[in-house]
Amino acid sequence: MALTTLIELLERLDEVHIQMLDLAATKKQAIMENKVEVLIDILNRESKTMKLVGQLEEQRTQAAYAFLQGVGIRSNLNLNLTELSRLVFDPEDKSRLLQIQKKLSGTLHHLKEANELNQKLIEQSLTFIDYSLDLLVGRPNQEMTYHHPSDKGSNVYRSGLFDARG
């Protein structure tokens, strides 16, 4: 009974992570097309989905503890799925548990890759925006007024790409 609940929660977690993967693909497109409104909407949906993931994770932890107590282990061990599968003796249940573990692991791996790609795209977009602003406005260290060439002490140079002084 507790194992069935645990497997169902793992399947639900996989479904939610697949939704996050779909959101990541939509986010990638929004970043590439520079659609800020769509990006904000996606971020709000991601936030709601992450809250759901947190709730499911909490339920999964409780189901794992219930399973451990069902097999006679009274301590609250924080075992991973491979370790839990060693305590399952029914071959069919063990197979289901290991199958969902493999599926969830693959989904999480794809989600991690998608998030890393989106992060790189955002960094490139910010770099491009900064470069474009520099082309339009000019570098802050380029003075608009005349200074004698020997007077080099008054120049202000930027320390990096983004100027936090506002």
XYZ file of N, CA and C in Angstrom:
498
model
N 0.836 -1.191 0.000
C 0.000 0.000 0.000
C 0.875 1.248 0.000
N 1.842 1.350 0.928
C 2.712 2.524 1.006
C 3.613 2.594 -0.222
N 4.023 1.430 -0.745
C 4.866 1.418 -1.938
C 4.084 1.911 -3.154
N 2.834 1.515 -3.253
C 1.986 1.973 -4.356
C 1.827 3.490 -4.306
N 1.609 4.017 -3.121
C 1.490 5.468 -2.952
C 2.787 6.152 -3.367
N 3.911 5.590 -2.950
C 5.214 6.150 -3.297
C 5.418 6.154 -4.809
N 5.094 5.060 -5.463
C 5.268 4.968 -6.917
C 4.349 5.962 -7.629
N 3.113 6.091 -7.147
C 2.187 7.055 -7.750
C 2.695 8.483 -7.595
N 3.264 8.796 -6.438
C 3.825 10.137 -6.223
C 5.034 10.379 -7.134
N 5.846 9.354 -7.325
C 7.002 9.490 -8.223
C 6.535 9.707 -9.665
N 5.480 9.010 -10.058
C 4.934 9.196 -11.404
C 4.377 10.611 -11.560
N 3.717 11.106 -10.525
C 3.172 12.467 -10.558
C 4.312 13.491 -10.614
N 5.381 13.236 -9.860
C 6.553 14.116 -9.911
C 7.145 14.146 -11.319
N 7.209 12.996 -11.962
C 7.734 12.945 -13.328
C 6.851 13.759 -14.273
N 5.537 13.646 -14.118
C 4.606 14.414 -14.957
C 4.822 15.919 -14.770
N 4.983 16.340 -13.522
C 5.177 17.765 -13.239
C 6.516 18.246 -13.805
N 7.545 17.411 -13.719
C 8.844 17.789 -14.275
C 8.786 17.840 -15.808
N 7.969 17.003 -16.411
C 7.775 17.077 -17.864
C 7.094 18.400 -18.222
N 6.154 18.833 -17.381
C 5.536 20.151 -17.592
C 6.593 21.256 -17.504
N 7.505 21.116 -16.542
C 8.592 22.097 -16.407
C 9.488 22.074 -17.649
N 9.703 20.886 -18.205
C 10.503 20.759 -19.417
C 9.814 21.461 -20.588
N 8.497 21.331 -20.681
C 7.735 22.039 -21.719
C 7.838 23.558 -21.522
N 7.746 23.990 -20.268
C 7.893 25.421 -19.975
C 9.293 25.916 -20.353
N 10.302 25.078 -20.124
C 11.678 25.461 -20.468
C 11.824 25.635 -21.979
N 11.163 24.768 -22.759
C 11.221 24.895 -24.216
C 10.514 26.179 -24.665
N 9.374 26.477 -24.043
C 8.652 27.701 -24.371
C 9.467 28.923 -23.963
N 10.137 28.822 -22.823
C 10.984 29.923 -22.352
C 12.132 30.171 -23.318
N 12.724 29.094 -23.826
C 13.822 29.232 -24.780
C 13.352 30.022 -26.000
N 12.186 29.676 -26.508
C 11.639 30.370 -27.675
C 11.360 31.839 -27.353
N 10.803 32.095 -26.167
C 10.509 33.475 -25.763
C 11.785 34.295 -25.625
N 12.848 33.689 -25.119
C 14.128 34.389 -24.978
C 14.686 34.715 -26.356
N 14.651 33.732 -27.260
C 15.215 33.948 -28.590
C 14.411 34.987 -29.382
N 13.101 35.059 -29.143
C 12.256 36.013 -29.868
C 12.095 37.329 -29.109
N 12.748 37.428 -27.947
C 12.725 38.639 -27.127
C 11.302 39.035 -26.727
N 10.506 38.069 -26.329
C 9.129 38.315 -25.904
C 9.096 38.361 -24.379
N 9.243 39.548 -23.843
C 9.363 39.735 -22.401
C 8.068 39.365 -21.680
N 6.917 39.742 -22.241
C 5.629 39.440 -21.593
C 5.423 37.933 -21.470
N 5.762 37.211 -22.542
C 5.635 35.746 -22.519
C 6.600 35.168 -21.487
N 7.794 35.712 -21.420
C 8.794 35.241 -20.462
C 8.319 35.438 -19.022
N 7.709 36.570 -18.744
C 7.181 36.835 -17.398
C 6.072 35.843 -17.059
N 5.197 35.569 -18.029
C 4.126 34.591 -17.819
C 4.698 33.205 -17.533
N 5.726 32.834 -18.277
C 6.359 31.522 -18.071
C 6.992 31.453 -16.689
N 7.651 32.519 -16.270
C 8.273 32.535 -14.942
C 7.232 32.378 -13.836
N 6.071 33.018 -14.003
C 4.992 32.855 -13.021
C 4.480 31.417 -12.999
N 4.327 30.824 -14.173
C 3.868 29.430 -14.232
C 4.909 28.484 -13.648
N 6.187 28.774 -13.890
C 7.254 27.960 -13.305
C 7.237 28.042 -11.786
N 6.987 29.221 -11.269
C 6.938 29.410 -9.823
C 5.814 28.570 -9.204
N 4.649 28.594 -9.821
C 3.524 27.791 -9.331
C 3.834 26.301 -9.423
N 4.475 25.908 -10.510
C 4.821 24.498 -10.694
C 5.856 24.055 -9.672
N 6.797 24.940 -9.349
C 7.802 24.593 -8.345
C 7.192 24.423 -6.958
N 6.157 25.198 -6.655
C 5.449 25.010 -5.387
C 4.808 23.636 -5.351
N 4.237 23.217 -6.472
C 3.637 21.890 -6.564
C 4.697 20.806 -6.404
N 5.862 21.008 -6.999
C 6.964 20.051 -6.857
C 7.362 19.930 -5.384
N 7.430 21.050 -4.692
C 7.765 21.031 -3.262
C 6.753 20.235 -2.449
N 5.471 20.425 -2.753
C 4.420 19.677 -2.052
C 4.526 18.183 -2.351
N 4.747 17.845 -3.620
C 4.877 16.435 -3.992
C 6.112 15.800 -3.363
N 7.190 16.559 -3.275
C 8.407 16.048 -2.631
C 8.159 15.752 -1.152
N 7.417 16.630 -0.505
C 7.087 16.412 0.905
C 6.234 15.145 1.061
N 5.257 14.986 0.185
C 4.412 13.787 0.224
C 5.232 12.536 -0.086
N 6.186 12.657 -1.017
C 7.040 11.526 -1.359
C 7.883 11.098 -0.161
N 8.411 12.083 0.555
C 9.206 11.785 1.742
C 8.361 11.058 2.787
N 7.143 11.528 2.997
C 6.243 10.883 3.952
C 5.894 9.465 3.506
N 5.665 9.279 2.218
C 5.353 7.939 1.703
C 6.549 7.004 1.849
N 7.751 7.523 1.669
C 8.957 6.705 1.843
C 9.101 6.272 3.294
N 8.842 7.202 4.229
C 8.910 6.845 5.649
C 7.831 5.822 6.004
N 6.649 5.981 5.435
C 5.566 5.017 5.680
C 5.958 3.650 5.143
N 6.597 3.611 3.993
C 7.055 2.344 3.433
C 8.098 1.705 4.341
N 9.049 2.528 4.815
C 10.092 2.003 5.707
C 9.484 1.410 6.975
N 8.502 2.105 7.534
C 7.843 1.594 8.739
C 7.075 0.322 8.423
N 6.531 0.233 7.219
C 5.800 -0.964 6.811
C 6.682 -2.198 6.693
N 7.972 -1.996 6.387
C 8.891 -3.139 6.300
C 9.666 -3.338 7.597
N 9.297 -2.567 8.623
C 9.877 -2.796 9.950
C 11.030 -1.897 10.329
N 11.328 -0.885 9.560
C 12.409 0.039 9.902
C 11.784 1.247 10.578
N 12.141 1.460 11.837
C 11.498 2.507 12.639
C 12.182 3.863 12.559
N 13.418 3.913 12.113
C 14.097 5.210 12.047
C 13.701 5.946 10.773
N 13.866 7.244 10.797
C 13.539 8.075 9.639
C 14.769 8.245 8.749
N 15.139 7.176 8.080
C 16.279 7.229 7.172
C 15.887 7.980 5.914
N 16.819 8.700 5.361
C 16.580 9.410 4.107
C 17.263 8.618 2.995
N 16.590 7.560 2.539
C 17.157 6.666 1.539
C 16.779 7.116 0.138
N 17.693 6.898 -0.809
C 17.343 7.181 -2.197
C 16.573 5.984 -2.772
N 16.111 6.118 -4.002
C 15.252 5.077 -4.576
C 15.983 3.754 -4.777
N 17.251 3.798 -5.092
C 18.017 2.562 -5.258
C 18.086 1.807 -3.935
N 18.327 2.539 -2.852
C 18.377 1.912 -1.530
C 17.006 1.399 -1.115
N 15.949 2.158 -1.436
C 14.597 1.698 -1.124
C 14.249 0.444 -1.906
N 14.705 0.372 -3.156
C 14.371 -0.785 -3.992
C 14.963 -2.074 -3.431
N 16.025 -1.969 -2.662
C 16.623 -3.162 -2.038
C 15.727 -3.736 -0.946
N 14.795 -2.909 -0.460
C 13.875 -3.365 0.575
C 12.560 -3.887 -0.003
N 12.429 -3.830 -1.324
C 11.223 -4.337 -1.993
C 11.526 -5.745 -2.482
N 10.683 -6.687 -2.068
C 10.956 -8.079 -2.403
C 10.073 -8.608 -3.525
N 8.958 -7.956 -3.811
C 8.105 -8.349 -4.927
C 8.767 -7.894 -6.221
N 9.089 -8.820 -7.140
C 9.806 -8.449 -8.368
C 9.048 -7.418 -9.224
N 7.731 -7.511 -9.269
C 6.942 -6.574 -10.065
C 7.005 -5.163 -9.480
N 6.861 -5.063 -8.155
C 6.945 -3.756 -7.502
C 8.345 -3.160 -7.634
N 9.342 -4.017 -7.473
C 10.722 -3.561 -7.594
C 10.980 -3.042 -9.006
N 10.475 -3.737 -9.995
C 10.634 -3.329 -11.382
C 9.954 -1.985 -11.635
N 8.742 -1.809 -11.114
C 8.022 -0.541 -11.279
C 8.792 0.610 -10.632
N 9.316 0.354 -9.436
C 10.060 1.393 -8.716
C 11.325 1.786 -9.477
N 12.065 0.796 -9.958
C 13.296 1.091 -10.690
C 12.998 1.749 -12.042
N 11.876 1.365 -12.645
C 11.489 1.968 -13.926
C 11.151 3.448 -13.759
N 10.365 3.771 -12.737
C 10.015 5.185 -12.522
C 11.248 5.981 -12.090
N 12.160 5.338 -11.369
C 13.397 6.016 -10.995
C 14.183 6.395 -12.249
N 14.302 5.467 -13.186
C 15.037 5.721 -14.421
C 14.355 6.816 -15.241
N 13.033 6.748 -15.327
C 12.285 7.740 -16.100
C 12.424 9.134 -15.482
N 12.259 9.222 -14.163
C 12.370 10.498 -13.464
C 13.784 11.060 -13.578
N 14.766 10.208 -13.470
C 16.158 10.644 -13.593
C 16.427 11.219 -14.984
N 15.913 10.573 -16.018
C 16.082 11.069 -17.386
C 15.398 12.417 -17.577
N 14.177 12.547 -17.046
C 13.443 13.805 -17.160
C 14.197 14.926 -16.462
N 14.705 14.656 -15.261
C 15.455 15.672 -14.518
C 16.739 16.060 -15.241
N 17.383 15.088 -15.886
C 18.605 15.378 -16.649
C 18.292 16.306 -17.823
N 17.210 16.023 -18.553
C 16.815 16.877 -19.680
C 16.431 18.275 -19.195
N 15.759 18.344 -18.056
C 15.359 19.635 -17.497
C 16.583 20.462 -17.103
N 17.571 19.805 -16.526
C 18.804 20.496 -16.152
C 19.503 21.058 -17.387
N 19.578 20.272 -18.448
C 20.212 20.736 -19.686
C 19.450 21.924 -20.277
N 18.118 21.842 -20.277
C 17.301 22.929 -20.823
C 17.491 24.203 -20.010
N 17.553 24.086 -18.695
C 17.753 25.263 -17.841
C 19.135 25.884 -18.053
N 20.149 25.046 -18.227
C 21.493 25.565 -18.480
C 21.542 26.306 -19.812
N 20.876 25.759 -20.840
C 20.827 26.429 -22.134
C 20.109 27.770 -22.021
N 18.972 27.796 -21.323
C 18.239 29.046 -21.148
C 19.073 30.081 -20.399
N 19.817 29.633 -19.408
C 20.678 30.550 -18.655
C 21.741 31.160 -19.572
N 22.334 30.336 -20.439
C 23.340 30.851 -21.374
C 22.716 31.831 -22.363
N 21.502 31.530 -22.828
C 20.818 32.437 -23.758
C 20.541 33.789 -23.102
N 20.128 33.760 -21.845
C 19.860 35.011 -21.131
C 21.153 35.804 -20.944
N 22.232 35.119 -20.594
C 23.523 35.804 -20.436
C 23.966 36.432 -21.754
N 23.775 35.706 -22.859
C 24.146 36.255 -24.162
C 23.271 37.460 -24.514
N 21.983 37.375 -24.178
C 21.080 38.496 -24.448
C 21.503 39.731 -23.667
N 21.857 39.539 -22.402
C 22.299 40.671 -21.588
C 23.603 41.266 -22.115
N 24.497 40.410 -22.549
C 25.755 40.891 -23.115
C 25.491 41.681 -24.391
N 24.592 41.182 -25.220
C 24.246 41.886 -26.462
C 23.585 43.231 -26.169
N 22.693 43.260 -25.189
C 22.031 44.514 -24.822
C 23.062 45.528 -24.327
N 23.982 45.081 -23.494
C 25.023 45.979 -22.992
C 25.887 46.497 -24.134
N 26.247 45.610 -25.046
C 27.061 46.010 -26.196
C 26.301 47.024 -27.063
N 25.008 46.752 -27.295
C 24.193 47.661 -28.099
C 24.084 49.032 -27.444
N 23.903 49.054 -26.136
C 23.834 50.333 -25.426
C 25.150 51.087 -25.526
N 26.235 50.364 -25.435
C 27.545 51.009 -25.564
C 27.723 51.612 -26.950
N 27.216 50.931 -27.972
C 27.321 51.467 -29.326
C 26.464 52.719 -29.490
N 25.275 52.698 -28.907
C 24.359 53.830 -29.044
C 24.783 55.025 -28.210
N 25.160 54.788 -26.982
C 25.430 55.872 -26.047
C 26.913 56.172 -25.962
N 27.711 55.195 -26.176
C 29.147 55.367 -26.016
C 29.557 54.892 -24.631
N 30.780 54.577 -24.502
C 31.297 54.108 -23.213
C 31.264 55.249 -22.201
N 30.966 54.938 -20.947
C 30.944 55.984 -19.920
C 32.293 56.670 -19.736
N 33.379 56.007 -20.112
C 34.686 56.641 -19.930
C 35.036 57.564 -21.091
N 34.154 57.668 -22.077
C 34.372 58.609 -23.166
C 33.729 59.935 -22.781
N 34.564 60.892 -22.412
C 34.074 62.184 -21.956
C 33.539 62.995 -23.123
N 32.461 63.726 -22.874
C 31.872 64.565 -23.909
C 32.549 65.937 -23.967
N 33.287 66.288 -22.944
C 33.954 67.595 -22.925
C 35.443 67.411 -23.171
N 36.053 68.477 -23.562
C 37.483 68.440 -23.859
C 38.300 68.408 -22.575
N 39.315 67.560 -22.563
C 40.302 67.533 -21.484
C 41.678 67.560 -22.130
N 42.559 68.245 -21.475
C 43.925 68.275 -21.957
C 44.502 66.873 -21.875
N 45.238 66.416 -22.884
C 45.781 65.051 -22.887
C 46.633 64.713 -21.667
N 47.270 65.711 -21.062
C 48.097 65.415 -19.893
C 47.257 65.243 -18.631
N 45.976 65.599 -18.679
C 45.086 65.490 -17.519
C 44.355 64.149 -17.573
N 45.048 63.068 -17.207
C 44.462 61.735 -17.281
C 43.845 61.290 -15.967
N 43.976 62.029 -14.918
C 43.476 61.636 -13.602
C 41.974 61.752 -13.466
N 41.316 62.482 -14.342
C 39.881 62.699 -14.170
C 39.022 61.679 -14.917
N 39.649 60.791 -15.658
C 38.869 59.792 -16.399
C 38.297 58.736 -15.453
N 37.049 58.363 -15.706
C 36.401 57.314 -14.924
C 36.235 56.099 -15.831
N 36.778 54.989 -15.417
C 36.691 53.782 -16.242
C 35.708 52.798 -15.627
N 35.010 52.085 -16.486
C 34.088 51.045 -16.013
C 34.880 49.813 -15.598
N 34.407 49.194 -14.546
C 35.116 48.017 -14.051
C 34.666 46.734 -14.735
N 33.491 46.701 -15.309
C 33.010 45.478 -15.935
C 31.958 45.782 -16.974
N 31.267 44.745 -17.422
C 30.250 44.923 -18.437
C 29.047 45.703 -17.933
N 28.632 45.414 -16.713
C 27.436 46.054 -16.184
C 27.832 47.020 -15.077
N 27.277 48.213 -15.152
C 27.599 49.234 -14.192
C 26.465 49.293 -13.164
N 26.746 48.936 -11.937
C 25.716 48.896 -10.897
C 25.466 50.270 -10.282
N 26.326 51.226 -10.595
C 26.132 52.578 -10.065
C 24.934 53.183 -10.769
N 23.956 53.618 -10.010
C 22.777 54.133 -10.686
C 22.471 55.455 -10.249
